[in-house]
Amino acid sequence: MPRDRDVTYATYVCDVKPLKSETHRVRITVGGDRLSCADDTGSPAANMLETKILVNSTISDAKHGARFLSADIVSYFLASPMHRKEYMKVKASHIPHDIKIRYNVDDLTTKDGYVYVEIVKGMYGLKNAAILAYDNLKKNLEKFGYYPVQGTVGVWAHRTRRTRFCVCVDDFGVKYFTKADANHLLEAIGSSYKYTVDWKGEHYCGLTLNWQYDQNYVEVSMPDYVTRALKRLAHTPSVFPQFSPHQHVPIRYSVKGDRQYATAPDDSPLLSPKDKRHLQSIIGTLLYYGRALDYTILPALNDIAREQATPTVNTMKRAKRVLDYVATYPHTTLRFHASSMILCVDSDAAYLVAPRAKSRIAGFYFLSTDPRKNQPSPSNGGVLVECRTLRHVVASAAEAEVAGIFHNAQVTISVRRILHALGHVQPPTPIKTDNSTANGFIHNNIHQKRSKSWDMRYYWLRDKNSQKQMKFFWEKGVNNLADYFTKHHPTKHHRTTRQKYVLDKNPTYLQKSFLANHAHILYKNLHHACQNLSS
């Protein structure tokens, strides 16, 4: 082993992958944190947005013969060519006896009980394992005419065929039009890798896809995700259903300015390091679920995540309320209908709704059939929801609205690139706002006085409007789908509005076992109340 090189350790990972052909796995991985790597180790991989757009694209082109399949490369990170060798030591006592005999391990064991290994090809745990595997995949597929589309992170195309697919690490989500096109891609993959294929395309990136090609829609769900998450997080849901993910702050009409939404300082005790890590696990688990399916929990997570650096007991209570909320709606589903794949955006902002004079912005992105109406189908799902707190302090509600439009318009550029890569040419993207001052600023038809502070940053919106890349227009707030994600609404509003964004199949609070338990508790409380009255 060269004297100037680092040596790292080996560790063992055991996991269960129910959707893989080899479900129960044991892997030896490299301790990559002990190895230096001068090159950029980032690797392109499709995200949730690209996956949802590809799913929408497939169901929208189903009438032209489009279908969806998923494929998975076996041992994707292994055996990738490396630019230089790495070194690792394995404790000899951890090696099974039959392996020791087959490879004469005892002769290779050092006095301190380790076996030194020279790594010449890709292994799990290497810092550059992902980019090595990606470069190898790119080189192998280029020989068959496949290439990654510039301007996206995970969309691939073919030079002559209509096949489009997303690559998320080693998982392929493929939109194809003929069996010959699908077989051509699978042959390209099989020339260098072993793989498994799901011709029905029911599973991809942790999502379960229920394709209804004859009815022109597809349903996206994550069965048992909530149940498994609650079990892993050791959370017992409340016996009473929780219909709102956060506490509602009633409007006080006599109070002006930031005092309206200001909350009292949180003087509850800080969480212990163990409880802090548990809270961060809750946030990470729910954030993935919220971005994938249940958009309605994003405003609550936005508030909780802001306090995760120094969380308190009250922070944990709010997190457990969100857990009770998802336990009430454990079978959330998104339904995407066939459309003309025209991107539409609803933008909104709420002024001074967060601590320290901060405002919240939101954007609801969906694919529509008729861009003139700028409304989705009643049960159509959004491909993306943005829910963020503005980092800077704005001086007015109009400035907050313009900041929200500015953010959503910038995100729109990347979404348009993905749609173009999938063959869906976009007209000027309609972006809806419910603030007339913000709309007037963008169209340059108001006299500016106190708004001079936000000219330089937001003039970009006027440029996009004049270039006809986007079309900004005003609409009533009641018709703005992004309004839900900017404020903390009362429970009644959550129950009446939720079906605009997601479908709920067999909610917990409607199940017979829950109703029976719930009725038993009500009867018991009523019985105690009658006894007290009689006494």
Coordinates of C-alpha atoms in Angstrom, one line a residue:
M1 CA 0.0 0.0 0.0
P2 CA 1.4 3.5 -0.9
R3 CA 2.6 5.5 2.1
D4 CA 0.9 8.7 1.0
R5 CA -2.6 7.1 0.7
D6 CA -5.4 6.9 3.4
V7 CA -6.8 3.6 4.6
T8 CA -10.5 3.4 5.7
Y9 CA -12.6 0.9 7.5
A10 CA -15.4 -1.4 6.4
T11 CA -18.9 -1.5 7.8
Y12 CA -21.9 -3.8 7.2
V13 CA -25.4 -2.7 6.3
C14 CA -28.5 -4.9 6.6
D15 CA -31.7 -3.8 5.0
V16 CA -35.0 -5.1 3.7
K17 CA -36.1 -4.0 0.2
P18 CA -39.6 -5.5 -0.4
L19 CA -39.8 -4.2 -4.0
K20 CA -36.4 -5.7 -5.1
S21 CA -35.9 -9.3 -6.4
E22 CA -33.4 -9.8 -3.5
T23 CA -35.4 -8.6 -0.5
H24 CA -33.1 -9.3 2.5
R25 CA -29.8 -7.7 1.9
V26 CA -26.4 -7.6 3.6
R27 CA -23.8 -5.3 2.1
I28 CA -20.2 -4.5 3.0
T29 CA -19.6 -0.7 2.5
V30 CA -16.6 1.5 2.4
G31 CA -16.1 4.2 5.1
G32 CA -16.0 7.0 2.6
D33 CA -15.6 9.7 5.3
R34 CA -12.0 8.6 5.8
L35 CA -11.0 9.0 2.1
S36 CA -10.1 12.2 0.4
C37 CA -11.6 13.0 -3.0
A38 CA -10.5 16.1 -5.0
D39 CA -13.2 15.7 -7.7
D40 CA -16.8 16.7 -7.5
T41 CA -18.7 13.7 -6.3
G42 CA -22.2 14.9 -7.1
S43 CA -24.2 12.8 -9.5
P44 CA -27.3 13.8 -11.5
A45 CA -30.5 12.0 -10.5
A46 CA -34.2 12.6 -11.3
N47 CA -36.1 14.3 -8.6
M48 CA -39.8 14.0 -7.6
L49 CA -40.8 16.9 -9.9
E50 CA -39.4 15.2 -13.0
T51 CA -41.0 11.9 -12.0
K52 CA -44.4 13.5 -11.7
I53 CA -44.1 15.3 -15.0
L54 CA -43.0 12.1 -16.7
V55 CA -46.1 10.3 -15.2
N56 CA -48.3 13.2 -16.4
S57 CA -46.7 13.1 -19.9
T58 CA -47.4 9.3 -20.2
I59 CA -51.0 9.4 -19.2
S60 CA -51.6 12.5 -21.5
D61 CA -50.1 10.7 -24.5
A62 CA -51.8 7.4 -23.7
K63 CA -54.3 8.0 -26.5
H64 CA -51.3 8.0 -28.9
G65 CA -50.0 4.7 -27.5
A66 CA -47.7 5.9 -24.7
R67 CA -47.1 3.4 -21.9
F68 CA -44.9 3.3 -18.8
L69 CA -42.5 0.7 -17.5
S70 CA -39.9 0.7 -14.7
A71 CA -36.6 -1.0 -14.6
D72 CA -33.9 -1.5 -11.9
I73 CA -30.2 -2.1 -12.5
V74 CA -28.8 -4.8 -10.2
S75 CA -25.6 -3.9 -8.3
Y76 CA -25.4 -0.5 -10.1
F77 CA -22.6 0.9 -7.9
L78 CA -20.4 -2.1 -8.2
A79 CA -17.6 -2.7 -10.7
S80 CA -17.5 0.9 -12.1
P81 CA -14.1 1.8 -13.5
M82 CA -12.1 4.0 -11.1
H83 CA -9.5 6.7 -11.8
R84 CA -7.3 5.6 -8.9
K85 CA -7.3 2.8 -6.4
E86 CA -8.5 3.1 -2.8
Y87 CA -7.6 1.1 0.3
M88 CA -9.7 -0.4 3.1
K89 CA -9.0 -2.7 6.1
V90 CA -11.4 -5.4 7.2
K91 CA -11.4 -7.1 10.6
A92 CA -10.5 -10.8 10.0
S93 CA -12.9 -11.9 12.8
H94 CA -15.8 -10.4 10.8
I95 CA -15.1 -12.6 7.7
P96 CA -17.1 -15.9 7.5
H97 CA -15.0 -19.1 7.9
D98 CA -15.8 -20.5 4.4
I99 CA -14.6 -17.2 2.8
K100 CA -11.4 -17.4 4.9
I101 CA -10.7 -20.9 3.5
R102 CA -11.6 -20.1 -0.1
Y103 CA -9.3 -17.0 -0.3
N104 CA -6.6 -18.0 2.2
V105 CA -7.4 -15.1 4.4
D106 CA -5.4 -16.3 7.3
D107 CA -2.2 -15.8 5.3
L108 CA -3.2 -12.2 4.6
T109 CA -4.1 -11.2 8.1
T110 CA -1.8 -8.8 9.9
K111 CA -0.7 -9.0 13.5
D112 CA -3.4 -6.6 14.6
G113 CA -6.1 -8.8 13.1
Y114 CA -6.9 -6.9 9.9
V115 CA -7.0 -7.8 6.2
Y116 CA -6.0 -4.9 3.9
V117 CA -8.0 -4.7 0.7
E118 CA -7.2 -2.8 -2.5
I119 CA -10.3 -1.4 -4.2
V120 CA -10.0 -1.2 -8.0
K121 CA -13.6 -0.8 -9.0
G122 CA -16.7 0.9 -7.5
M123 CA -18.1 -0.1 -4.2
Y124 CA -20.9 1.0 -1.9
G125 CA -19.8 3.9 0.4
L126 CA -17.1 5.5 -1.8
K127 CA -17.6 9.2 -2.0
N128 CA -17.4 9.1 -5.8
A129 CA -19.3 5.8 -6.2
A130 CA -22.4 7.6 -7.6
I131 CA -20.6 9.7 -10.2
L132 CA -18.4 6.8 -11.3
A133 CA -21.5 4.7 -11.9
Y134 CA -23.3 7.5 -13.7
D135 CA -20.3 8.2 -16.0
N136 CA -20.2 4.5 -16.8
L137 CA -23.9 4.3 -17.5
K138 CA -23.7 7.4 -19.7
K139 CA -20.8 5.9 -21.7
N140 CA -22.6 2.5 -22.1
L141 CA -26.0 4.0 -23.2
E142 CA -24.5 6.6 -25.6
K143 CA -23.4 3.7 -27.9
F144 CA -27.2 3.0 -28.4
G145 CA -28.2 6.6 -29.0
Y146 CA -29.4 7.6 -25.5
Y147 CA -28.2 10.8 -23.9
P148 CA -29.1 13.0 -20.8
V149 CA -31.1 16.1 -21.8
Q150 CA -29.3 19.3 -21.1
G151 CA -31.1 21.6 -18.6
T152 CA -32.5 18.7 -16.6
V153 CA -31.0 16.5 -13.9
G154 CA -32.5 13.1 -14.7
V155 CA -34.3 13.2 -18.0
W156 CA -32.9 11.1 -20.9
A157 CA -33.9 10.9 -24.5
H158 CA -33.0 9.0 -27.7
R159 CA -31.6 10.6 -30.9
T160 CA -34.3 9.2 -33.2
R161 CA -36.9 7.3 -31.1
R162 CA -39.6 9.0 -29.0
T163 CA -38.6 7.1 -25.8
R164 CA -38.1 9.4 -22.8
F165 CA -37.1 8.2 -19.3
C166 CA -36.0 9.4 -15.9
V167 CA -33.0 7.9 -14.1
C168 CA -33.0 8.1 -10.3
V169 CA -29.7 6.4 -9.3
D170 CA -30.4 2.9 -10.6
D171 CA -34.1 3.1 -11.2
F172 CA -35.5 3.8 -14.7
G173 CA -39.0 5.2 -15.3
V174 CA -39.6 4.8 -19.0
K175 CA -42.2 6.4 -21.3
Y176 CA -42.4 4.4 -24.5
F177 CA -44.7 4.2 -27.5
T178 CA -43.9 0.8 -29.0
K179 CA -42.7 -2.5 -27.7
A180 CA -39.7 -2.3 -30.1
D181 CA -38.7 1.0 -28.5
A182 CA -38.9 -0.5 -25.0
N183 CA -36.9 -3.6 -26.0
H184 CA -34.3 -1.4 -27.6
L185 CA -33.7 0.4 -24.3
L186 CA -33.7 -2.8 -22.3
E187 CA -31.2 -4.3 -24.6
A188 CA -29.0 -1.2 -24.2
I189 CA -29.1 -1.6 -20.4
G190 CA -28.6 -5.4 -20.6
S191 CA -25.5 -5.0 -22.7
S192 CA -23.6 -3.9 -19.6
Y193 CA -25.8 -4.6 -16.6
K194 CA -28.2 -7.1 -15.0
Y195 CA -31.6 -5.7 -14.5
T196 CA -35.2 -6.4 -13.5
V197 CA -38.2 -4.9 -15.3
D198 CA -41.8 -4.1 -14.3
W199 CA -43.8 -3.9 -17.6
K200 CA -46.9 -2.6 -15.7
G201 CA -44.9 0.3 -14.3
E202 CA -46.6 0.0 -10.9
H203 CA -43.6 1.0 -8.8
Y204 CA -41.0 3.8 -9.3
C205 CA -39.0 5.8 -6.8
G206 CA -41.0 4.7 -3.8
L207 CA -44.3 5.6 -5.5
T208 CA -47.1 3.2 -6.4
L209 CA -48.7 4.0 -9.8
N210 CA -52.2 2.8 -10.6
W211 CA -52.5 3.3 -14.3
Q212 CA -56.0 3.6 -15.8
Y213 CA -55.2 4.2 -19.4
D214 CA -58.7 3.6 -20.6
Q215 CA -60.1 6.2 -18.2
N216 CA -57.3 8.7 -18.9
Y217 CA -55.9 9.0 -15.4
V218 CA -53.2 7.6 -13.1
E219 CA -53.2 7.5 -9.3
V220 CA -50.0 8.0 -7.3
S221 CA -49.8 6.7 -3.7
M222 CA -47.5 5.3 -1.1
P223 CA -49.3 2.5 0.6
D224 CA -48.4 1.8 4.2
Y225 CA -45.8 4.7 4.3
V226 CA -47.7 6.4 7.1
T227 CA -48.2 3.2 9.1
R228 CA -44.5 2.2 8.8
A229 CA -43.4 5.8 9.6
L230 CA -45.6 5.9 12.8
K231 CA -44.2 2.6 13.9
R232 CA -40.6 3.6 13.3
L233 CA -41.1 6.9 15.0
A234 CA -42.8 5.1 18.0
H235 CA -45.8 7.4 17.8
T236 CA -49.2 6.3 19.0
P237 CA -51.9 8.4 17.3
S238 CA -54.6 10.1 19.4
V239 CA -57.9 8.3 19.7
F240 CA -59.6 11.4 18.3
P241 CA -59.1 12.4 14.7
Q242 CA -56.9 15.4 13.9
F243 CA -58.3 17.4 11.0
S244 CA -55.7 20.2 10.9
P245 CA -51.9 19.9 10.9
H246 CA -51.3 23.1 12.9
Q247 CA -53.0 25.4 15.4
H248 CA -55.1 28.2 14.0
V249 CA -54.4 31.8 15.1
P250 CA -57.7 33.7 14.9
I251 CA -57.7 37.1 13.2
R252 CA -57.9 40.0 15.6
Y253 CA -59.3 42.9 13.6
S254 CA -58.4 45.5 16.2
V255 CA -54.7 44.7 15.9
K256 CA -52.5 46.2 13.1
G257 CA -49.2 45.2 11.5
D258 CA -46.9 42.5 12.7
R259 CA -48.6 42.3 16.1
Q260 CA -51.5 40.6 14.4
Y261 CA -49.6 37.3 13.9
A262 CA -46.9 37.7 16.5
T263 CA -46.8 34.8 19.0
A264 CA -45.6 34.9 22.5
P265 CA -42.0 33.8 23.1
D266 CA -41.6 30.1 23.5
D267 CA -40.3 29.7 27.1
S268 CA -40.8 25.9 27.2
P269 CA -37.7 23.8 28.0
L270 CA -35.2 22.9 25.2
L271 CA -35.3 19.3 24.0
S272 CA -32.5 16.9 25.0
P273 CA -30.0 15.9 22.2
K274 CA -31.8 12.6 21.9
D275 CA -35.2 14.2 21.5
K276 CA -33.8 16.7 19.1
R277 CA -32.6 13.9 16.8
H278 CA -36.0 12.3 17.1
L279 CA -37.7 15.6 16.1
Q280 CA -35.4 15.9 13.1
S281 CA -36.3 12.3 12.1
I282 CA -40.0 13.3 12.2
I283 CA -39.4 16.3 10.0
G284 CA -37.4 14.4 7.5
T285 CA -39.9 11.6 7.3
L286 CA -42.9 13.9 6.9
L287 CA -41.1 16.3 4.5
Y288 CA -40.5 13.5 2.0
Y289 CA -44.2 12.5 2.3
G290 CA -45.4 16.1 2.0
R291 CA -43.4 16.8 -1.1
A292 CA -44.4 13.5 -2.7
L293 CA -48.1 13.3 -1.8
D294 CA -49.7 15.2 1.0
Y295 CA -49.0 18.8 0.2
T296 CA -51.3 20.0 3.0
I297 CA -48.7 19.4 5.7
L298 CA -46.1 21.7 4.1
P299 CA -47.1 24.9 6.0
A300 CA -46.9 23.2 9.3
L301 CA -43.5 21.6 8.5
N302 CA -42.3 25.0 7.3
D303 CA -42.8 26.4 10.8
I304 CA -41.4 23.4 12.7
A305 CA -38.3 23.0 10.5
R306 CA -37.4 26.6 11.2
E307 CA -37.0 25.7 14.9
Q308 CA -35.2 22.4 14.5
A309 CA -31.8 23.9 15.4
T310 CA -33.0 24.8 18.9
P311 CA -36.3 22.9 19.4
T312 CA -38.4 23.1 22.5
V313 CA -41.1 20.9 24.1
N314 CA -43.7 23.0 22.3
T315 CA -41.9 22.3 19.0
M316 CA -42.3 18.5 19.6
K317 CA -46.0 19.0 20.4
R318 CA -46.5 20.6 17.1
A319 CA -44.6 17.8 15.3
K320 CA -46.8 15.2 17.1
R321 CA -49.9 17.1 15.9
V322 CA -48.8 16.7 12.3
L323 CA -48.2 13.0 13.0
D324 CA -51.8 12.7 14.3
Y325 CA -53.0 14.5 11.2
V326 CA -51.3 12.1 8.7
A327 CA -52.5 9.2 10.9
T328 CA -56.1 10.5 10.3
Y329 CA -55.5 10.6 6.5
P330 CA -53.1 7.6 6.0
H331 CA -54.1 6.7 2.4
T332 CA -53.5 10.0 0.6
T333 CA -53.6 9.7 -3.2
L334 CA -52.8 12.1 -6.1
R335 CA -54.7 11.7 -9.3
F336 CA -53.3 13.0 -12.6
H337 CA -55.7 13.3 -15.5
A338 CA -54.7 13.4 -19.2
S339 CA -54.2 17.0 -20.3
S340 CA -52.5 19.1 -22.9
M341 CA -49.5 19.4 -20.6
I342 CA -49.7 23.2 -20.4
L343 CA -48.1 24.5 -17.2
C344 CA -50.1 26.9 -15.0
V345 CA -49.0 28.4 -11.7
D346 CA -51.0 30.0 -8.8
S347 CA -48.8 32.3 -6.7
D348 CA -49.7 33.7 -3.3
A349 CA -48.0 35.3 -0.2
A350 CA -48.9 36.0 3.4
Y351 CA -47.4 39.1 5.0
L352 CA -45.8 38.9 8.4
V353 CA -47.2 35.5 9.3
A354 CA -43.9 34.1 10.7
P355 CA -41.8 35.2 13.6
R356 CA -39.2 38.0 13.3
A357 CA -41.4 39.9 10.7
K358 CA -41.1 37.2 8.1
S359 CA -43.6 36.4 5.4
R360 CA -44.5 33.1 3.7
I361 CA -44.8 32.5 -0.1
A362 CA -46.4 29.6 -1.9
G363 CA -46.9 28.4 -5.4
F364 CA -49.2 25.6 -6.8
Y365 CA -48.0 24.2 -10.1
F366 CA -50.4 22.0 -12.2
L367 CA -50.8 20.9 -15.8
S368 CA -53.9 22.1 -17.6
T369 CA -55.8 21.4 -20.8
D370 CA -57.1 24.9 -21.5
P371 CA -54.6 27.7 -20.6
R372 CA -57.3 30.3 -21.1
K373 CA -59.3 29.1 -18.2
N374 CA -56.2 28.6 -16.0
Q375 CA -58.0 26.1 -13.9
P376 CA -57.2 22.4 -13.4
S377 CA -59.7 19.6 -13.4
P378 CA -61.5 19.4 -10.0
S379 CA -59.6 16.4 -8.8
N380 CA -56.3 16.9 -10.8
G381 CA -53.2 16.8 -8.7
G382 CA -50.4 19.4 -8.6
V383 CA -46.9 18.4 -9.8
L384 CA -45.2 20.8 -7.4
V385 CA -46.1 22.9 -4.4
E386 CA -43.7 25.6 -3.1
C387 CA -44.1 26.6 0.5
R388 CA -41.2 28.8 1.8
T389 CA -40.5 31.6 4.3
L390 CA -38.9 34.7 2.8
R391 CA -35.4 35.1 4.0
H392 CA -35.5 38.9 3.8
V393 CA -38.0 41.3 5.5
V394 CA -40.4 43.0 3.1
A395 CA -42.1 46.3 3.7
S396 CA -45.6 45.6 2.5
A397 CA -48.1 42.9 1.5
A398 CA -47.6 43.9 -2.1
E399 CA -43.8 43.4 -1.9
A400 CA -44.4 40.0 -0.4
E401 CA -46.7 39.1 -3.3
V402 CA -44.2 40.3 -5.8
A403 CA -41.4 38.3 -4.0
G404 CA -43.7 35.2 -4.2
I405 CA -44.3 35.7 -7.9
F406 CA -40.6 36.3 -8.5
H407 CA -39.7 33.0 -6.8
N408 CA -42.4 31.0 -8.6
A409 CA -41.5 32.5 -11.9
Q410 CA -37.9 31.4 -11.5
V411 CA -39.0 27.9 -10.6
T412 CA -41.2 27.9 -13.7
I413 CA -38.2 28.3 -15.9
S414 CA -36.8 24.9 -14.8
V415 CA -40.2 23.2 -15.1
R416 CA -40.6 24.5 -18.6
R417 CA -37.3 23.0 -19.5
I418 CA -38.4 19.6 -18.3
L419 CA -41.7 19.9 -20.3
H420 CA -39.8 20.9 -23.4
A421 CA -37.4 17.9 -22.9
L422 CA -40.4 15.6 -22.9
G423 CA -41.7 17.1 -26.1
H424 CA -44.4 19.4 -24.7
V425 CA -43.9 22.9 -26.2
Q426 CA -45.2 25.6 -23.8
P427 CA -47.0 28.8 -24.6
P428 CA -46.5 31.8 -22.2
T429 CA -47.0 30.3 -18.8
P430 CA -50.0 31.8 -17.0
I431 CA -49.1 32.9 -13.4
K432 CA -52.0 33.9 -11.2
T433 CA -51.9 36.4 -8.4
D434 CA -54.6 37.8 -6.2
N435 CA -52.8 41.1 -5.5
S436 CA -53.7 44.0 -7.8
T437 CA -50.7 46.1 -6.8
A438 CA -48.3 43.3 -7.7
N439 CA -50.0 42.7 -11.0
G440 CA -49.9 46.4 -11.7
F441 CA -46.1 46.6 -11.0
I442 CA -45.3 43.7 -13.3
H443 CA -47.3 45.2 -16.2
N444 CA -45.8 48.7 -15.4
N445 CA -49.2 50.4 -15.2
I446 CA -49.0 52.0 -11.7
H447 CA -47.2 55.0 -10.4
Q448 CA -44.5 53.9 -8.0
K449 CA -43.7 55.8 -4.9
R450 CA -42.9 53.7 -1.8
S451 CA -42.2 50.6 -3.9
K452 CA -38.8 51.9 -5.2
S453 CA -37.0 49.5 -2.8
W454 CA -38.0 46.4 -4.8
D455 CA -37.5 47.7 -8.3
M456 CA -34.0 46.3 -9.1
R457 CA -34.7 42.7 -7.9
Y458 CA -38.1 42.3 -9.5
Y459 CA -37.7 44.0 -12.9
W460 CA -36.9 40.5 -14.2
L461 CA -40.6 39.8 -14.0
R462 CA -41.3 42.7 -16.4
D463 CA -38.7 41.2 -18.8
K464 CA -40.4 37.8 -18.8
N465 CA -43.7 39.4 -19.3
S466 CA -42.5 41.5 -22.3
Q467 CA -40.7 38.4 -23.8
K468 CA -44.0 36.5 -23.6
Q469 CA -42.4 33.6 -21.7
M470 CA -44.9 34.1 -18.9
K471 CA -48.4 35.7 -18.6
F472 CA -49.2 37.3 -15.3
F473 CA -52.8 38.0 -14.4
W474 CA -55.0 38.9 -11.5
E475 CA -57.8 36.6 -10.1
K476 CA -59.8 36.6 -6.9
G477 CA -58.1 35.1 -3.9
V478 CA -60.9 32.5 -3.4
N479 CA -59.8 31.0 -6.8
N480 CA -56.1 31.0 -5.9
L481 CA -54.9 27.4 -5.1
A482 CA -51.7 28.6 -3.5
D483 CA -53.6 30.5 -0.7
Y484 CA -54.0 27.4 1.3
F485 CA -50.2 27.0 1.8
T486 CA -49.5 30.6 3.1
K487 CA -51.5 30.7 6.3
H488 CA -52.7 28.7 9.2
H489 CA -56.4 28.1 8.6
P490 CA -59.1 26.9 10.9
T491 CA -60.0 23.2 11.0
K492 CA -63.2 23.7 9.1
H493 CA -61.3 25.2 6.2
H494 CA -58.9 22.2 6.1
R495 CA -61.7 19.8 6.0
T496 CA -63.6 21.6 3.2
T497 CA -60.5 22.4 1.1
R498 CA -58.3 19.3 1.4
Q499 CA -60.1 17.5 -1.5
K500 CA -58.9 20.2 -3.9
Y501 CA -55.4 18.9 -3.6
V502 CA -55.4 15.2 -2.7
L503 CA -57.8 12.2 -2.6
D504 CA -58.3 10.3 0.6
K505 CA -59.3 6.6 0.3
N506 CA -60.6 5.1 3.5
P507 CA -59.5 7.7 6.1
T508 CA -58.8 6.3 9.5
Y509 CA -61.6 8.3 11.2
L510 CA -64.1 6.5 8.9
Q511 CA -62.9 3.0 9.6
K512 CA -65.2 0.8 11.7
S513 CA -62.6 0.0 14.4
F514 CA -61.9 3.7 14.9
L515 CA -65.6 4.6 15.0
A516 CA -66.3 1.9 17.5
N517 CA -63.5 3.0 19.8
H518 CA -64.5 6.6 19.4
A519 CA -68.1 5.9 20.2
H520 CA -67.1 3.9 23.3
I521 CA -65.1 6.8 24.6
L522 CA -67.9 9.3 24.0
Y523 CA -70.4 6.9 25.7
K524 CA -68.0 6.6 28.7
N525 CA -67.6 10.4 29.0
L526 CA -71.4 10.9 28.7
H527 CA -72.0 8.2 31.4
H528 CA -69.6 10.0 33.8
A529 CA -71.3 13.3 33.1
C530 CA -74.8 11.9 33.8
Q531 CA -73.5 10.4 37.1
N532 CA -72.1 13.8 38.2
L533 CA -75.4 15.5 37.3
S534 CA -77.4 12.9 39.3
S535 CA -75.2 13.3 42.3

